């Protein structure tokens, strides 16, 4: 279940970034809550329960950590699809990207992103940022109805 | 003898009378400038009738005198002559009086029975002929007088008209505009001085020639269409290409007006021409320049797009591997710290240090390129406020140091706040950085006296300064005048400052002495 159902959907094409992100989330035992989609198409497949995710339950993730530069369908397109779908638009989306480009930021906010985080180059800062994100969105924040329930520890 | 004497008298009298009649005739014509006072008019009338009576008396006297010398049958022509004179010179009223008096006198003295007003049957015809003849004479004279008056009137009107026309023509002659008139066969009938100046032909040369042949006119549309338009609207405007007398071509803005006769038939065409060759040439130049500019700007746009794509790619793709290097080195440090010796740990610290430096370089380069790529958003910026913010921002760098700040009165100016802030951050943190080795640092920020509606702000420090022979390298990208171990930095800060100020239409410069401080100036025009 853990690999097809999670409260955090991480959309990230770079395996090293995936590993570093998961490492950062280790401290709070959030790793098992993470589902990784390696491009925009896979992310949409997961959200719409199609393709290799046909069999997953219909609950939505509590948060989507979304990289912008992705193969096939890029992050902004994923965001647009998500926010224009009445069933999916409630899912909180955090853009997690290397880019500090203003136009990306503006485009994301215009599409209704919930947060925009630039991945810090400094590892300690990076780890802290990911941890805080994970803690806030997966633990502190009450997700919208229809989201995956938190596993009771 | 007598005849001559009478004729002489008649001439003198006539001349005298003509003056009055002339005056009277003038008075009856178009409104006189000053009507005669009634007294004078009455006097003239009495004089005229008096003269008429006198003329009858003279005729009668002459006839009686001739009768005394047995020269008979002459009284009839004498009276007629007298009547003719009176009619001719004195007008209708005195003439009628003269006819009546003459008839009575003739009847009394010269028709049988003599010395009565009675006319016998045989002389009746003779008398009636006299009266009729006198009346006919009077009538002829009146008609003639009317004709004369009308003729005089027309002549005066004509003279006035001629005067007005002459004045108008001389005005046309005065204007610098090129004006000529041609008839409907294009034969030039009038050619003013302006036309001579523009085309080079004198009026004598041009008048009588056909204008299209003389000027080799090139029409923008078929001549027939142009004619049609002219006849329809009575006017036409357009640009024509024509030849001057020296053979050179000239472009004129031509305005045509059609003159018609009373029945609306086209009579003549008046043309006004203005030389627009210079304007045409300039338009052509502007067009060429615009095309060139369009090409340049699309080239520029293309290269700008490329630059943007490049920067975007740096922003995304160069930072990721850097982050991985840092991340994995950190992880390695964590995992293997117990097994690593001091040297290995130093190596790893160096790797981390270098990646961090590269991260800073990328960030600085991106912000540097962003200045060129983003639009400036102009607002009124308070430099005083901005300096305060910047000092707060660099607080961490200044803590624990002895810095004497002297911030003078700073003005407001129009500019992009974020960019100006970045420029000040660079200048002020440079001042802080390069005074680091001073026990007592002094940083002064102030404004030079306003000139040319611009604002000149300076940042002065008592830091290490630099050798002025390298001043031209100061604002170049990646140019550094200090070794990295002495003063850290990417060499982009001053290049950023320069680019920001250039984007504001201003300039930057610096003055320094090696080891005796530096002063950086920025001058920004205060655009409205």
XYZ file of C-alpha atoms in Angstrom:
681
model
C 0.000 0.000 0.000
C 2.726 2.407 0.950
C 4.094 2.784 -2.559
C 0.759 3.590 -4.143
C -0.892 5.481 -1.355
C 0.686 8.362 0.487
C -0.054 11.718 1.929
C 2.795 13.436 0.114
C 3.005 13.236 -3.670
C 6.522 14.229 -4.679
C 6.802 15.059 -8.347
C 10.533 15.121 -9.111
C 12.473 13.841 -12.109
C 15.943 13.928 -10.595
C 16.681 10.755 -8.549
C 19.318 12.587 -6.514
C 16.825 15.238 -5.523
C 14.367 12.467 -4.667
C 16.955 10.808 -2.464
C 17.974 14.037 -0.754
C 14.335 14.942 -0.181
C 13.531 11.550 1.279
C 16.625 11.780 3.467
C 15.389 15.081 4.805
C 11.983 13.614 5.561
C 13.488 10.609 7.356
C 13.773 12.397 10.669
C 10.029 12.707 11.034
C 9.237 9.265 9.687
C 7.485 10.804 6.761
C 9.358 8.785 4.130
C 6.726 6.100 4.035
C 4.085 8.715 3.367
C 5.733 9.809 0.128
C 4.703 8.725 -3.333
C 7.132 9.737 -6.035
C 6.077 10.594 -9.570
C 8.994 11.010 -11.951
C 7.333 13.305 -14.469
C 4.201 15.328 -15.008
C 2.391 12.563 -16.816
C 2.925 10.122 -13.975
C 1.748 12.732 -11.496
C -1.495 13.215 -13.430
C -1.901 9.440 -13.810
C -1.670 9.129 -10.053
C -4.107 11.951 -9.387
C -6.632 10.612 -11.901
C -6.080 6.945 -10.840
C -5.206 5.835 -14.329
C -2.370 3.967 -16.029
C -0.208 2.208 -13.436
C -2.223 3.835 -10.660
C -5.561 2.438 -11.818
C -5.981 0.367 -8.716
C -5.247 3.033 -6.099
C -7.982 4.229 -3.744
C -9.699 7.445 -4.560
C -8.308 9.550 -1.748
C -6.202 12.558 -2.653
C -2.740 13.296 -1.252
C -2.594 15.840 1.568
C 0.020 17.820 -0.337
C 1.753 17.844 -3.696
C 5.435 18.767 -3.813
C 5.906 19.804 -7.424
C 9.084 20.455 -9.359
C 8.619 22.777 -12.338
C 11.108 21.468 -14.849
C 9.818 18.018 -15.664
C 9.930 15.716 -18.687
C 6.777 15.282 -20.824
C 4.353 17.475 -18.927
C 6.002 20.258 -16.945
C 5.092 21.383 -13.468
C 3.114 24.454 -14.543
C 0.931 22.304 -16.808
C 0.323 19.848 -13.999
C -0.597 22.745 -11.762
C -2.966 24.162 -14.361
C -4.705 20.826 -14.913
C -5.045 20.314 -11.189
C -6.361 23.752 -10.334
C -8.908 23.741 -13.129
C -10.392 20.422 -12.034
C -13.145 20.841 -9.409
C -12.331 17.465 -7.876
C -8.586 18.115 -7.538
C -8.300 21.848 -7.062
C -8.504 21.599 -3.286
C -5.246 19.619 -3.006
C -2.573 21.935 -1.594
C 0.310 22.293 -4.042
C 3.817 23.416 -3.085
C 6.147 24.244 -5.953
C 9.620 23.030 -5.054
C 12.105 24.181 -7.638
C 15.651 25.262 -8.324
C 14.472 28.335 -10.157
C 14.148 31.714 -8.592
C 12.823 33.124 -11.880
C 10.145 35.679 -11.289
C 8.037 34.576 -14.249
C 7.816 31.026 -12.828
C 6.795 32.452 -9.496
C 4.182 34.730 -11.019
C 2.817 31.982 -13.268
C 2.563 29.564 -10.330
C 0.742 31.998 -8.094
C -1.580 32.967 -10.922
C -2.496 29.303 -11.300
C -3.293 29.153 -7.587
C -0.266 27.493 -6.054
C -0.345 27.300 -2.239
C 3.382 27.828 -1.661
C 6.548 28.397 -3.669
C 9.844 27.153 -2.311
C 13.251 27.578 -3.964
C 15.479 24.624 -3.142
C 18.463 26.055 -1.267
C 21.902 25.059 -2.532
C 23.165 24.769 1.028
C 22.374 21.293 2.256
C 21.454 22.263 5.803
C 19.095 24.875 4.534
C 17.706 22.381 2.036
C 17.094 19.752 4.693
C 15.487 22.283 6.984
C 13.218 23.562 4.231
C 12.041 20.078 3.274
C 11.525 19.092 6.889
C 9.474 22.169 7.623
C 7.411 21.636 4.508
C 6.788 18.008 5.384
C 5.887 18.780 8.963
C 3.618 21.638 8.061
C 1.676 20.107 5.191
C 1.602 16.473 6.315
C 1.262 16.921 10.065
C 0.187 20.403 11.172
C -2.105 21.354 8.304
C -5.608 19.878 8.180
C -5.983 18.652 4.597
C -9.245 19.154 2.709
C -11.918 16.461 2.992
C -11.289 13.467 0.770
C -7.554 13.378 1.504
C -5.641 10.346 2.707
C -5.997 9.985 6.461
C -2.912 10.221 8.618
C -1.712 6.837 9.847
C -2.043 6.720 13.576
C 1.366 6.196 15.130
C -19.425 137.790 -86.397
C -22.551 137.388 -84.324
C -22.563 133.638 -84.706
C -18.974 133.409 -83.574
C -19.710 135.607 -80.584
C -22.662 133.500 -79.630
C -20.763 130.310 -80.090
C -18.016 131.670 -77.828
C -20.556 132.628 -75.260
C -22.195 129.230 -75.501
C -18.825 127.534 -74.945
C -18.069 129.564 -71.851
C -21.540 129.132 -70.512
C -21.389 125.428 -71.409
C -18.121 124.981 -69.575
C -19.517 126.666 -66.521
C -22.671 124.660 -66.688
C -20.889 121.383 -67.265
C -19.284 121.774 -63.893
C -22.668 121.993 -62.208
C -24.280 119.329 -64.319
C -21.270 117.157 -63.782
C -21.690 117.736 -60.069
C -25.398 116.987 -60.351
C -24.783 113.871 -62.373
C -22.293 112.673 -59.807
C -24.812 113.401 -57.084
C -27.433 111.228 -58.744
C -24.962 108.379 -59.251
C -23.863 105.967 -56.610
C -24.133 107.468 -53.123
C -22.049 110.647 -53.086
C -19.413 110.899 -50.446
C -20.956 114.144 -49.233
C -24.475 115.305 -50.341
C -24.690 118.996 -51.398
C -26.226 121.231 -48.766
C -29.838 122.151 -49.793
C -28.994 125.861 -50.127
C -26.204 125.200 -52.589
C -28.366 122.715 -54.566
C -31.136 125.355 -54.850
C -28.614 127.958 -55.996
C -27.286 125.657 -58.672
C -30.862 124.907 -59.862
C -31.740 128.625 -60.063
C -28.497 129.299 -61.922
C -29.244 126.490 -64.418
C -32.769 127.755 -65.124
C -31.437 131.325 -65.256
C -28.887 130.363 -67.849
C -31.672 128.626 -69.845
C -33.739 131.831 -69.756
C -30.653 133.837 -70.705
C -29.984 131.478 -73.634
C -33.549 132.002 -74.918
C -33.080 135.760 -74.529
C -29.788 135.666 -76.435
C -31.393 133.594 -79.248
C -34.328 135.993 -79.399
C -31.993 139.030 -79.411
C -29.865 137.567 -82.161
C -32.944 136.750 -84.293
C -34.380 140.251 -83.820
C -30.976 141.775 -84.652
C -30.787 139.751 -87.853
C -34.380 140.784 -88.712
C -33.307 144.427 -88.363
C -30.652 143.820 -91.022
C -33.267 142.046 -93.145
C -31.683 138.722 -92.703
C -34.775 136.641 -92.328
C -35.750 132.980 -92.042
C -32.746 132.380 -89.770
C -34.677 132.626 -86.474
C -35.805 128.995 -86.730
C -32.323 127.428 -86.832
C -31.092 129.953 -84.244
C -33.776 128.896 -81.764
C -33.134 125.234 -82.496
C -29.402 125.793 -81.992
C -30.142 127.563 -78.731
C -32.408 124.710 -77.637
C -29.804 122.159 -78.601
C -27.206 123.943 -76.502
C -29.516 124.215 -73.512
C -30.549 120.571 -73.759
C -26.968 119.520 -74.169
C -25.498 121.390 -71.286
C -28.301 122.149 -68.822
C -30.386 118.996 -68.781
C -34.036 118.190 -69.140
C -35.674 120.737 -66.765
C -34.038 123.869 -68.140
C -34.517 122.428 -71.655
C -38.307 122.136 -71.178
C -38.365 125.716 -69.835
C -36.296 126.808 -72.852
C -38.650 124.966 -75.264
C -41.688 126.665 -73.731
C -40.071 130.108 -73.715
C -38.620 129.640 -77.200
C -41.992 128.484 -78.571
C -43.712 131.493 -77.039
C -41.006 133.897 -78.282
C -41.006 132.321 -81.731
C -44.788 132.521 -81.856
C -44.887 136.110 -80.630
C -42.114 137.558 -82.744
C -41.771 135.416 -85.834
C -45.066 133.732 -86.757
C -47.978 135.617 -88.382
C -49.776 137.521 -86.974
C -46.734 139.099 -85.417
C -46.630 140.349 -81.835
C -49.540 138.142 -80.748
C -49.564 134.639 -79.305
C -52.148 133.819 -81.871
C -51.088 131.313 -84.548
C -52.851 131.429 -87.906
C -53.616 128.384 -89.908
C -50.780 128.689 -92.433
C -48.111 129.090 -89.798
C -49.536 126.413 -87.502
C -47.688 123.603 -89.280
C -44.468 125.635 -89.165
C -44.949 126.237 -85.429
C -45.850 122.611 -84.647
C -42.774 121.417 -86.536
C -40.701 123.758 -84.398
C -42.198 122.457 -81.173
C -41.890 118.808 -82.254
C -38.368 119.351 -83.403
C -37.517 120.983 -80.102
C -39.069 118.102 -78.194
C -37.237 115.518 -80.292
C -33.997 117.320 -79.638
C -34.750 117.370 -75.927
C -35.553 113.680 -75.949
C -32.388 112.751 -77.851
C -30.363 114.766 -75.491
C -31.968 113.161 -72.458
C -31.256 109.695 -73.875
C -27.716 110.639 -74.643
C -27.310 112.076 -71.186
C -28.569 108.865 -69.631
C -26.199 106.803 -71.740
C -23.347 109.025 -70.797
C -24.189 108.717 -67.135
C -24.401 104.965 -67.350
C -21.177 104.802 -69.266
C -19.434 106.935 -66.712
C -20.825 104.762 -63.975
C -19.590 101.577 -65.647
C -16.240 103.159 -66.253
C -15.888 104.095 -62.602
C -16.930 100.633 -61.489
C -14.519 99.141 -63.930
C -11.751 101.335 -62.631
C -12.470 100.259 -59.090
C -12.585 96.623 -60.142
C -9.301 97.017 -61.948
C -7.756 98.601 -58.879
C -8.921 95.712 -56.684
C -7.768 93.132 -59.178
C -4.429 94.807 -59.598
C -3.966 94.776 -55.860
C -4.922 91.110 -55.629
C -2.586 90.263 -58.443
C 0.256 92.084 -56.745
C -0.532 90.231 -53.510
C -0.320 86.924 -55.373
C 2.958 88.195 -56.682
C 4.172 88.898 -53.152
C 3.544 85.467 -51.668
C 6.331 82.941 -51.549
C 3.913 80.203 -52.501
C 4.110 79.008 -56.008
C 0.929 80.031 -57.800
C 0.001 79.789 -61.432
C -3.203 79.742 -63.403
C -3.888 77.778 -66.554
C -6.899 77.476 -68.759
C -8.737 74.250 -69.443
C -6.252 73.421 -72.229
C -3.457 73.636 -69.637
C -2.097 76.815 -71.194
C -0.512 78.931 -68.466
C -2.124 82.368 -68.140
C -0.625 83.569 -64.884
C 2.701 82.799 -63.250
C 3.723 84.422 -59.964
C 7.133 85.182 -58.531
C 6.963 82.108 -56.268
C 6.506 79.958 -59.362
C 9.519 81.585 -60.922
C 11.558 80.955 -57.785
C 10.543 77.296 -57.554
C 10.575 76.225 -61.182
C 13.111 78.697 -62.563
C 11.037 80.005 -65.501
C 10.062 83.673 -65.638
C 6.452 84.667 -66.220
C 7.350 85.674 -69.808
C 8.764 82.213 -70.461
C 5.953 80.309 -68.791
C 2.798 82.167 -69.821
C 1.377 80.717 -73.025
C 3.073 77.333 -72.568
C 1.196 74.178 -71.672
C 2.025 73.249 -68.095
C 2.433 69.447 -68.381
C 4.943 69.906 -71.192
C 6.788 72.756 -69.518
C 7.049 71.032 -66.156
C 7.157 67.382 -67.301
C 4.608 66.578 -64.627
C 4.464 63.019 -63.354
C 0.996 62.324 -61.974
C 0.317 59.822 -59.206
C -2.942 58.750 -60.884
C -4.086 58.833 -64.524
C -4.628 62.441 -65.677
C -8.169 61.611 -66.799
C -9.129 60.494 -63.290
C -7.546 63.590 -61.886
C -9.489 65.811 -64.272
C -12.695 64.021 -63.419
C -12.078 64.525 -59.721
C -11.283 68.202 -60.311
C -14.454 68.836 -62.309
C -16.547 66.928 -59.790
C -15.221 68.483 -56.577
C -13.833 71.733 -58.036
C -10.576 70.972 -56.241
C -7.797 68.456 -56.112
C -4.850 67.896 -53.809
C -1.879 65.648 -54.182
C 1.811 65.257 -54.693
C 3.331 65.733 -58.124
C 6.802 65.293 -59.452
C 7.921 68.076 -61.780
C 10.964 69.457 -63.542
C 12.664 72.746 -62.926
C 14.190 74.898 -65.635
C 17.615 73.450 -64.798
C 16.274 69.931 -65.389
C 16.314 68.819 -61.766
C 13.206 67.111 -60.406
C 11.151 68.486 -57.557
C 8.300 66.985 -55.555
C 5.492 69.440 -54.855
C 2.377 69.291 -52.736
C -0.069 70.636 -55.296
C -3.505 72.110 -54.651
C -5.787 72.809 -57.584
C -8.929 74.935 -57.574
C -11.294 75.083 -60.507
C -12.730 78.417 -61.608
C -16.095 78.373 -63.334
C -18.055 80.935 -65.310
C -21.565 82.102 -64.425
C -23.056 78.996 -66.026
C -20.813 76.672 -64.052
C -18.583 75.790 -66.993
C -14.924 75.225 -66.049
C -12.828 78.234 -67.016
C -9.431 77.964 -65.449
C -7.386 76.089 -62.881
C -5.473 77.811 -60.113
C -2.552 75.818 -58.807
C -0.648 76.302 -55.574
C 2.514 74.285 -55.227
C 4.838 73.761 -52.303
C 8.215 72.158 -52.546
C 8.197 69.029 -50.392
C 11.318 67.418 -51.836
C 13.183 67.844 -48.561
C 10.311 66.449 -46.563
C 10.008 63.569 -49.018
C 13.685 62.847 -48.731
C 13.530 62.930 -44.957
C 10.490 60.660 -44.985
C 12.383 58.269 -47.169
C 15.355 58.410 -44.800
C 13.115 57.833 -41.814
C 11.513 54.895 -43.549
C 14.880 53.341 -44.269
C 16.048 53.996 -40.727
C 12.863 52.496 -39.346
C 13.325 49.386 -41.408
C 16.889 49.142 -40.190
C 15.713 49.700 -36.643
C 13.007 47.063 -37.011
C 15.620 44.588 -38.208
C 17.976 45.485 -35.395
C 15.293 45.246 -32.769
C 14.113 41.860 -33.959
C 17.720 40.698 -33.885
C 18.031 42.124 -30.432
C 14.815 40.480 -29.395
C 16.059 37.151 -30.670
C 19.338 37.450 -28.804
C 17.479 38.611 -25.736
C 15.276 35.533 -25.922
C 18.369 33.390 -26.228
C 19.885 35.105 -23.247
C 16.718 34.538 -21.303
C 16.612 30.857 -22.189
C 20.270 30.638 -21.204
C 19.658 32.315 -17.866
C 16.624 30.151 -17.240
C 18.612 27.047 -17.968
C 21.408 28.196 -15.646
C 18.865 28.924 -12.998
C 17.436 25.420 -13.191
C 20.093 23.121 -14.462
C 23.270 24.508 -12.987
C 21.982 24.824 -9.487
C 20.690 21.260 -9.248
C 24.053 19.463 -9.618
C 25.585 22.011 -7.296
C 22.967 21.235 -4.707
C 23.658 17.534 -5.137
C 27.396 18.045 -4.667
C 26.758 19.918 -1.447
C 24.091 17.474 -0.314
C 26.074 14.326 -0.904
C 29.268 15.812 0.506
C 27.357 16.693 3.644
C 25.886 13.205 3.779
C 29.342 11.719 3.294
C 30.695 13.916 6.059
C 27.932 12.709 8.331
C 28.340 9.053 7.482
C 32.106 8.840 7.385
C 33.244 11.523 9.821
C 34.437 8.922 12.321
C 36.656 7.191 9.789
C 38.034 10.316 8.108
C 41.284 11.952 9.123
C 41.867 15.681 9.511
C 43.167 16.079 5.956
C 40.138 14.368 4.398
C 37.849 16.536 6.471
C 39.685 19.635 5.204
C 39.285 18.393 1.622
C 35.605 18.000 2.144
C 35.339 21.422 3.726
C 37.086 22.827 0.642
C 34.619 21.053 -1.663
C 31.748 22.545 0.299
C 33.364 25.962 0.282
C 33.883 25.869 -3.460
C 30.372 24.744 -4.226
C 29.040 27.479 -2.029
C 31.142 29.990 -3.921
C 29.869 28.661 -7.195
C 26.330 28.937 -5.884
C 26.954 32.594 -5.065
C 28.455 33.166 -8.497
C 25.430 31.692 -10.214
C 23.064 33.728 -8.068
C 24.972 36.951 -8.745
C 25.190 36.259 -12.459
C 21.478 35.585 -12.607
C 20.582 38.738 -10.771
C 22.994 40.619 -13.022
C 21.364 39.266 -16.175
C 17.917 39.829 -14.714
C 18.606 43.584 -14.635
C 18.927 43.588 -18.400
C 15.951 41.316 -18.935
C 13.308 42.779 -16.685
C 11.309 45.910 -17.332
C 12.033 48.856 -15.084
C 9.086 49.925 -12.980
C 9.449 53.622 -12.411
C 8.221 55.199 -9.187
C 9.338 58.021 -6.958
C 12.046 56.600 -4.743
C 13.268 58.191 -1.539
C 16.998 57.603 -1.440
C 17.057 58.505 2.250
C 14.644 55.667 3.002
C 16.465 53.304 0.682
C 19.839 53.902 2.347
C 18.263 53.259 5.717
C 16.831 49.942 4.499
C 20.130 48.909 2.985
C 21.992 49.669 6.193
C 19.532 47.512 8.092
C 19.963 44.742 5.559
C 23.756 44.617 5.861
C 23.610 44.874 9.627
C 25.129 41.351 10.052
C 28.253 42.440 8.175
C 28.747 45.544 10.284
C 28.106 44.156 13.728
C 31.111 44.318 16.013
C 32.839 46.898 13.867
C 33.624 50.497 14.540
C 32.053 52.317 11.629
C 31.280 56.024 11.646
C 28.351 56.541 9.276
C 27.745 59.988 7.871
C 24.570 60.044 5.830
C 23.711 63.432 4.367
C 20.473 64.810 3.009
C 19.388 62.584 0.133
C 16.808 63.491 -2.512
C 13.945 61.617 -4.114
C 14.235 60.495 -7.684
C 12.271 58.633 -10.333
C 13.440 55.080 -10.842
C 12.988 51.380 -10.268
C 13.046 50.937 -6.531
C 14.234 47.323 -6.452
C 17.051 48.015 -8.866
C 18.226 51.184 -7.132
C 18.153 49.283 -3.873
C 20.363 46.576 -5.356
C 22.806 49.215 -6.579
C 22.999 50.786 -3.127
C 23.372 47.387 -1.478
C 26.371 46.709 -3.666
C 27.983 50.100 -3.138
C 27.422 50.224 0.617
C 28.398 46.634 1.315
C 31.516 47.232 -0.771
C 32.333 50.203 1.450
C 31.807 48.025 4.506
C 33.875 45.214 3.035
C 36.843 47.273 1.924
C 37.124 49.153 5.224
C 37.258 45.914 7.123
C 40.958 46.320 7.900
C 40.480 49.786 9.359
C 40.361 50.171 13.106
C 38.004 53.035 12.634
C 36.014 52.908 9.442
C 34.337 55.961 7.967
C 31.570 55.712 5.409
C 29.927 58.798 4.009
C 26.829 58.799 1.840
C 25.708 62.092 0.370
C 24.409 63.997 -2.566
C 26.317 66.438 -4.737
C 24.731 69.719 -5.637
C 22.003 69.285 -8.214
C 22.915 70.050 -11.790
C 21.108 69.522 -15.095
C 18.046 68.210 -13.315
C 19.947 65.085 -12.309
C 20.871 63.584 -8.975
C 24.440 62.616 -8.078
C 24.900 60.426 -5.040
C 28.247 59.288 -3.691
C 29.417 56.607 -1.290
C 32.797 57.400 0.207
C 34.904 55.181 2.433
C 38.343 55.257 4.026
C 39.057 51.670 3.023
C 41.846 50.099 1.029
C 40.935 51.977 -2.161
C 42.517 50.990 -5.438
C 45.043 52.161 -7.957
C 43.379 54.568 -10.388
C 45.195 52.967 -13.321
C 42.797 50.036 -13.022
C 39.730 52.238 -12.831
C 38.534 51.155 -16.296
C 38.393 47.542 -15.132
C 36.379 48.392 -12.089
C 32.896 48.003 -13.530
C 33.539 44.953 -15.748
C 31.907 41.599 -15.028
C 34.199 39.236 -13.078
C 36.812 41.977 -12.787
C 38.423 42.078 -9.386
C 41.151 44.348 -8.100
C 41.797 42.335 -4.935
C 42.805 38.791 -4.282
C 40.075 36.450 -3.201
C 41.766 35.657 0.087
C 42.013 39.381 0.909
C 38.432 40.273 0.014
C 35.849 37.704 -1.019
C 33.519 38.478 -3.889
C 32.327 37.396 -7.276
C 33.330 40.501 -9.249
C 29.780 41.149 -10.333
C 28.671 43.767 -7.816
C 29.976 46.908 -9.520
C 29.010 45.579 -12.952
C 25.500 45.237 -11.551
C 25.615 48.796 -10.222
C 26.718 50.108 -13.588
C 24.055 48.199 -15.465
C 21.329 49.440 -13.145
C 22.429 53.058 -13.450
C 22.782 52.755 -17.220
C 19.252 51.419 -17.389
C 18.198 54.581 -15.596
C 20.003 56.652 -18.205
C 22.702 57.704 -15.754
C 26.375 57.044 -15.249
C 28.752 55.738 -12.603
C 32.357 56.563 -11.858
C 34.850 56.237 -9.055
C 37.761 58.080 -7.561
C 40.280 56.406 -5.297
C 43.787 56.294 -3.976
C 45.538 53.064 -3.181
C 45.152 52.460 0.537
C 43.435 55.800 1.048
C 39.764 55.082 0.414
C 37.452 55.203 -2.542
C 34.449 57.267 -3.608
C 31.794 55.909 -5.948
C 29.446 58.259 -7.740
C 26.124 57.507 -9.385
C 24.335 60.128 -11.412
C 20.716 59.550 -12.342
C 18.732 61.992 -14.488
C 15.496 62.939 -12.786
C 13.103 62.142 -15.590
C 9.494 63.185 -15.374
